[in-house]
Short mmCIF file of C-alpha atoms in Angstrom, two decimals:
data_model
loop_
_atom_site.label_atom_id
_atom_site.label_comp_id
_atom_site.label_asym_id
_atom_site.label_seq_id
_atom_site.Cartn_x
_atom_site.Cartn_y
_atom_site.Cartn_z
CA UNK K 1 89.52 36.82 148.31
CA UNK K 2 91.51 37.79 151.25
CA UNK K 3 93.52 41.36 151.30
CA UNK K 4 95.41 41.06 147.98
CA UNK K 5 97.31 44.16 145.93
CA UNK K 6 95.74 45.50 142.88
CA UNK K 7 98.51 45.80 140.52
CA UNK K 8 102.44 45.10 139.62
CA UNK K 9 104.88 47.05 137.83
CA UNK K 10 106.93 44.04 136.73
CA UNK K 11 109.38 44.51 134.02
CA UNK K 12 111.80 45.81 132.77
CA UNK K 13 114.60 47.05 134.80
CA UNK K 14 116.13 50.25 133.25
CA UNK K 15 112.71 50.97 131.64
CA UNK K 16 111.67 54.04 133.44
CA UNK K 17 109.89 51.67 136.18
CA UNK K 18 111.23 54.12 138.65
CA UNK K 19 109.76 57.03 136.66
CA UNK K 20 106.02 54.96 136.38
CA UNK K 21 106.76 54.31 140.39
CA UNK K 22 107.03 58.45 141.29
CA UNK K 23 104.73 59.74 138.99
CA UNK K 24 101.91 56.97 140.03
CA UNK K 25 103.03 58.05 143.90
CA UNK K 26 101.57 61.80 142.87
CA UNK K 27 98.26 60.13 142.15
CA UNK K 28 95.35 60.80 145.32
CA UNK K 29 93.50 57.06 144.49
CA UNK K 30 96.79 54.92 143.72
CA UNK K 31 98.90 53.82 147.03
CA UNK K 32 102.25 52.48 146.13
CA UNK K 33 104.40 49.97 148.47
CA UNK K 34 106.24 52.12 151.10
CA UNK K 35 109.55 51.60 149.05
CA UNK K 36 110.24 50.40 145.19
CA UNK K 37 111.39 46.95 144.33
CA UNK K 38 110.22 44.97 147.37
CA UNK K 39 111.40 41.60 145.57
CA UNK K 40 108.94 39.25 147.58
CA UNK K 41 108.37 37.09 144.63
CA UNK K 42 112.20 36.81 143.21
CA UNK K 43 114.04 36.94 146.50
CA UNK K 44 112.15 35.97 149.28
CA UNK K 45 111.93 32.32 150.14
CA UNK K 46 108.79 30.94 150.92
CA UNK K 47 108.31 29.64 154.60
CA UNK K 48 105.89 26.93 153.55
CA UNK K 49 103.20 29.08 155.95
CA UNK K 50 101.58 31.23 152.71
CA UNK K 51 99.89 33.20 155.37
CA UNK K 52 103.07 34.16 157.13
CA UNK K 53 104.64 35.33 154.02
CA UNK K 54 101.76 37.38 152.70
CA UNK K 55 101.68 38.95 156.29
CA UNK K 56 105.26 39.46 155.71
CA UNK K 57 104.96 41.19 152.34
CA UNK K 58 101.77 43.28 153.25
CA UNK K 59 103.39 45.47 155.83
CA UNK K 60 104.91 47.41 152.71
CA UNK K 61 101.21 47.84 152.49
CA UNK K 62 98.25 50.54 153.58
CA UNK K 63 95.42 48.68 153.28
CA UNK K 64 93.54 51.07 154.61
CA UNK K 65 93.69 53.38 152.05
CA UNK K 66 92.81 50.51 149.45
CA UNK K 67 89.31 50.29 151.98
CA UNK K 68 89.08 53.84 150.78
CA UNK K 69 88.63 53.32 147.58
CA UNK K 70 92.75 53.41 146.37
CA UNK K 71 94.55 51.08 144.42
CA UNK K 72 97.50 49.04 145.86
CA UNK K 73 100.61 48.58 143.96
CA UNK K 74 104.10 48.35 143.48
CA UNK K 75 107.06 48.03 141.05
CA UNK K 76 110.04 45.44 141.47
CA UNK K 77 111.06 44.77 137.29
CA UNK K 78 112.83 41.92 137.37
CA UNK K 79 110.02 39.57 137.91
CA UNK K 80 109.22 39.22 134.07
CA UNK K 81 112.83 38.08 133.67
CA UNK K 82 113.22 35.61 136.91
CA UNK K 83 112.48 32.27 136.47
CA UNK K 84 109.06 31.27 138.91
CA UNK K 85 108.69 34.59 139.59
CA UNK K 86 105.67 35.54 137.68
CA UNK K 87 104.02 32.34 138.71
CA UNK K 88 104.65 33.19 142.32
CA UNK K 89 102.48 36.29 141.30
CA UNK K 90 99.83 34.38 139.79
CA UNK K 91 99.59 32.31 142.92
CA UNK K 92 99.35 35.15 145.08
CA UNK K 93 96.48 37.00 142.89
CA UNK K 94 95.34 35.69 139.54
CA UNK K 95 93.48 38.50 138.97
CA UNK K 96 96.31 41.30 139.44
CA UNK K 97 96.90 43.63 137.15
CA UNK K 98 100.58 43.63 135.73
CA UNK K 99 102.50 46.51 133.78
CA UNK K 100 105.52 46.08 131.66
CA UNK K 101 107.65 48.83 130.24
CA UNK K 102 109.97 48.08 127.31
CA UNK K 103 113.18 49.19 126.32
CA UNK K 104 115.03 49.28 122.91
CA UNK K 105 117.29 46.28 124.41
CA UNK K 106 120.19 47.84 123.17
CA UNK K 107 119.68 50.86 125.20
CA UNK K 108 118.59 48.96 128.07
CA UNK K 109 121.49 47.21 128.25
CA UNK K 110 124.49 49.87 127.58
CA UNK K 111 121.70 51.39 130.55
CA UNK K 112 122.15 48.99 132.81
CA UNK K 113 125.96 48.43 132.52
CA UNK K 114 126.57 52.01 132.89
CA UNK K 115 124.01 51.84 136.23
CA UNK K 116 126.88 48.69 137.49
CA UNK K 117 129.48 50.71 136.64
CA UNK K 118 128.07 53.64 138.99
CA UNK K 119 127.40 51.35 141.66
CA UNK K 120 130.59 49.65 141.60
CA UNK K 121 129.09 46.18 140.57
CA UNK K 122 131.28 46.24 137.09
CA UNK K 123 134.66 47.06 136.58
CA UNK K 124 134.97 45.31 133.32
CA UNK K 125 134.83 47.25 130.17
CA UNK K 126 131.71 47.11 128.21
CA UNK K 127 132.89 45.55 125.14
CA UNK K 128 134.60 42.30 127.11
CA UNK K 129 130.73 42.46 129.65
CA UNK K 130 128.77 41.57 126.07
CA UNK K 131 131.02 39.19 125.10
CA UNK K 132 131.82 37.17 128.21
CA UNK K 133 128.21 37.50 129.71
CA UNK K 134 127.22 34.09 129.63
CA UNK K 135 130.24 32.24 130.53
CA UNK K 136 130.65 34.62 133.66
CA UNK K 137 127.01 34.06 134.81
CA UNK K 138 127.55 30.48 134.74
CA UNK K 139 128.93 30.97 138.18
CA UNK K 140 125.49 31.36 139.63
CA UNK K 141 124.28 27.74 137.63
CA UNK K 142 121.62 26.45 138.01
CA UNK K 143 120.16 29.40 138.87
CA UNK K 144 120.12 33.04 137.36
CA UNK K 145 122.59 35.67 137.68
CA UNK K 146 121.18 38.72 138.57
CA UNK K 147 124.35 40.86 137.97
CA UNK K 148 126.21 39.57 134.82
CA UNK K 149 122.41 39.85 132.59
CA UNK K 150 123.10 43.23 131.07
CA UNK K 151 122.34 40.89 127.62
CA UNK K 152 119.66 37.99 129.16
CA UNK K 153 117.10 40.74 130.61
CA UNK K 154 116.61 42.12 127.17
CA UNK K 155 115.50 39.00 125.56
CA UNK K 156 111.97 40.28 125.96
CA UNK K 157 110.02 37.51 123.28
CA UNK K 158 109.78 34.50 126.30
CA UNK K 159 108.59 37.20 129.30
CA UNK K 160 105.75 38.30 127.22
CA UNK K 161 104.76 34.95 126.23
CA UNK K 162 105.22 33.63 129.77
CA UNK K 163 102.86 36.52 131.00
CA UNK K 164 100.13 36.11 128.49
CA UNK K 165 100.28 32.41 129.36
CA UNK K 166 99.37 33.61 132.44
CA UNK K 167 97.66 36.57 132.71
CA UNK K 168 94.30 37.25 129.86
CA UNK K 169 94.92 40.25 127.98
CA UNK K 170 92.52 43.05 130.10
CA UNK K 171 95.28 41.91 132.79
CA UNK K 172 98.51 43.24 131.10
CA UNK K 173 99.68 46.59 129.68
CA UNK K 174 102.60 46.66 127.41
CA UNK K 175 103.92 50.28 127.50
CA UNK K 176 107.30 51.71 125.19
CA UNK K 177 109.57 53.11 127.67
CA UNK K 178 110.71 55.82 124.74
CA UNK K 179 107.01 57.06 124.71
CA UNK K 180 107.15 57.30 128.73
CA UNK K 181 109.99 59.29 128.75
CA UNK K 182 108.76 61.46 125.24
CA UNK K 183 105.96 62.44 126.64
CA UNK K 184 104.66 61.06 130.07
CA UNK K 185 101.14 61.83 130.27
CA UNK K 186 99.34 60.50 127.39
CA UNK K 187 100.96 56.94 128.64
CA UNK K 188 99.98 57.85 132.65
CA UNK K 189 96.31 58.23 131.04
CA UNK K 190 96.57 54.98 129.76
CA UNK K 191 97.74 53.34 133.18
CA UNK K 192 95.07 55.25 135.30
CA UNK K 193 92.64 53.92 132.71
CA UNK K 194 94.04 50.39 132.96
CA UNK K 195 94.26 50.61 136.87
CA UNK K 196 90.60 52.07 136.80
CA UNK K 197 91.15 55.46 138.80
CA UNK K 198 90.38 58.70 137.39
CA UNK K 199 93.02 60.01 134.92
CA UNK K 200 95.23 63.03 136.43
CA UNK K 201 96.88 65.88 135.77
CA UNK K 202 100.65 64.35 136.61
CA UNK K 203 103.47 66.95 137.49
CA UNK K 204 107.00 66.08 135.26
CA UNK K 205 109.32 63.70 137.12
CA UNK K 206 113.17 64.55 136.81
CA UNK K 207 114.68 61.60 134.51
CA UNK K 208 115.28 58.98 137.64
CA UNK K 209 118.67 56.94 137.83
CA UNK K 210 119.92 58.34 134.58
CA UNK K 211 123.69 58.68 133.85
CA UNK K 212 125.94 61.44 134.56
CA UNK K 213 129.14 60.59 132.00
CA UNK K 214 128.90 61.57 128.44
CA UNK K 215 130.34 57.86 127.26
CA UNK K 216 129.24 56.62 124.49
CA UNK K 217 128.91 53.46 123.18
CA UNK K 218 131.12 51.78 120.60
CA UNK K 219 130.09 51.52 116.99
CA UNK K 220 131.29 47.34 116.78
CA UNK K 221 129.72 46.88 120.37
CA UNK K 222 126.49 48.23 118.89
CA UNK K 223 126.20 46.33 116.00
CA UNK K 224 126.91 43.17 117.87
CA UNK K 225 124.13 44.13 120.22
CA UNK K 226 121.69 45.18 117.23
CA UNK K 227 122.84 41.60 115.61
CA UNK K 228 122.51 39.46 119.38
CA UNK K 229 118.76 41.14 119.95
CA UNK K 230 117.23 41.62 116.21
CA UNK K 231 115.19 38.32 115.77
CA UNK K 232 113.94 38.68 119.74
CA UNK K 233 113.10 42.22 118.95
CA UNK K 234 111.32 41.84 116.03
CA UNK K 235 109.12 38.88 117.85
CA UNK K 236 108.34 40.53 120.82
CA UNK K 237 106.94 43.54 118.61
CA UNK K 238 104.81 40.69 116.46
CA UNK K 239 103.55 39.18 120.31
CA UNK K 240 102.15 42.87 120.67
CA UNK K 241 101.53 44.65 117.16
CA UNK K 242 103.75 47.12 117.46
CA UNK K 243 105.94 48.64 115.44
CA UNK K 244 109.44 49.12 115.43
CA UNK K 245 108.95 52.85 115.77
CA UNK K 246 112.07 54.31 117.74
CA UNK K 247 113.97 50.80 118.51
CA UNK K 248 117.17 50.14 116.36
CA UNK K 249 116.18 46.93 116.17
#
């Protein structure tokens, strides 16, 4: 096979990928993309020349260190979530290694409004963003919204299933974003074991892209999110025998 990455941090945005991003960038045999979230397979149209756009993409690259014996990766997590994206992947190297991170969804999204809110992508309040989600990300029809999905990206049941239909399980890790952010290393050992380089003694990242304000979120706009993501919740933990353990749902 011609030059191809090693592995993908795909999923989930506001699941510590940025945290899994600096603390693999500490590690001597692993060579990350010169910057996070490259979004080649999500945002990048193809030029119909596959060697052009892999050309393209691979300048984010150092090869050379991968002739050296280091593993190539990088972490862009919304390509569980966007439609074709994850095929794109597949197309580019069925035999790449793919990490997801999960999120309690109802964290993840009061996260990831409160990450719009900073960045000036949502002045709505939170309570009218849940509730109005899908009518105001009809705009974008037919395709996805990438902005108004504080509630679609945490439907996690249908990623999983699309990845194990096309990934085979010594392919994909399935990590709890609580348990990264708990207590990092035991979950780094498992990644340097899954990527195949030598486990390491990791130095504690600062929390990454975490909020400043001490909001908090509203006890009605919780239980509607705790009502909206129970049933996906409880079938993404039967896809990957886990327990509910810290999720409130």
């Amino acid at each position: 096979m011609p030059n191809r990455i090693d592995f993908m941090i795909a999923g989930v945005q506001k699941g510590g990928t940025t945290s899994l991003d600096a603390y693999l960038r500490q590690h001597p045999d692993v060579s990350m993309a010169k910057k996070k979230e490259v979004h080649f397979f999500d945002k990048r149209p193809p030029t119909g020349i596959r060697a052009l756009d892999y050309f393209v993409y691979h300048r984010q690259f150092d090869f050379g260190a991968q002739a050296r014996g280091a593993k190539l990766g990088e972490a862009t997590p919304i390509l569980t979530w966007w439609t074709g994206a994850m095929e794109r992947l597949w197309s580019y190297n069925p035999d790449i290694k793919v990490v997801m991170l999960l999120r309690d969804p109802v964290e993840r999204a009061w996260s990831h409004f409160r990450m719009d809110r900073r960045l000036q992508r949502e002045g709505a309040d939170f309570s009218d963003v849940i509730r109005t989600e899908r009518e105001r990300a009809r705009r974008s029809l037919p395709k996805q919204d990438r902005e108004r999905s504080q509630l679609a990206r945490g439907f996690y049941a249908h990623q999983v299933r699309n990845l194990k239909r096309l990934f085979p399980d010594e392919q994909l890790l399935f990590l709890r974003s609580e348990d990264l952010s708990d207590e990092a290393q035991p979950q780094l050992d498992r990644v340097t074991d899954f990527l195949g380089v030598s486990r390491f003694a990791f130095q504690a990242e600062p929390r990454h892209n975490s909020a400043t304000d001490s909001d908090r979120m509203k006890a009605e706009d919780r239980a509607l999110l705790e009502e909206t993501f129970r049933l996906d919740a409880e079938e993404t933990r039967r896809l990957l025998g886990w327990e509910q353990g810290s999720w409130s749902v």
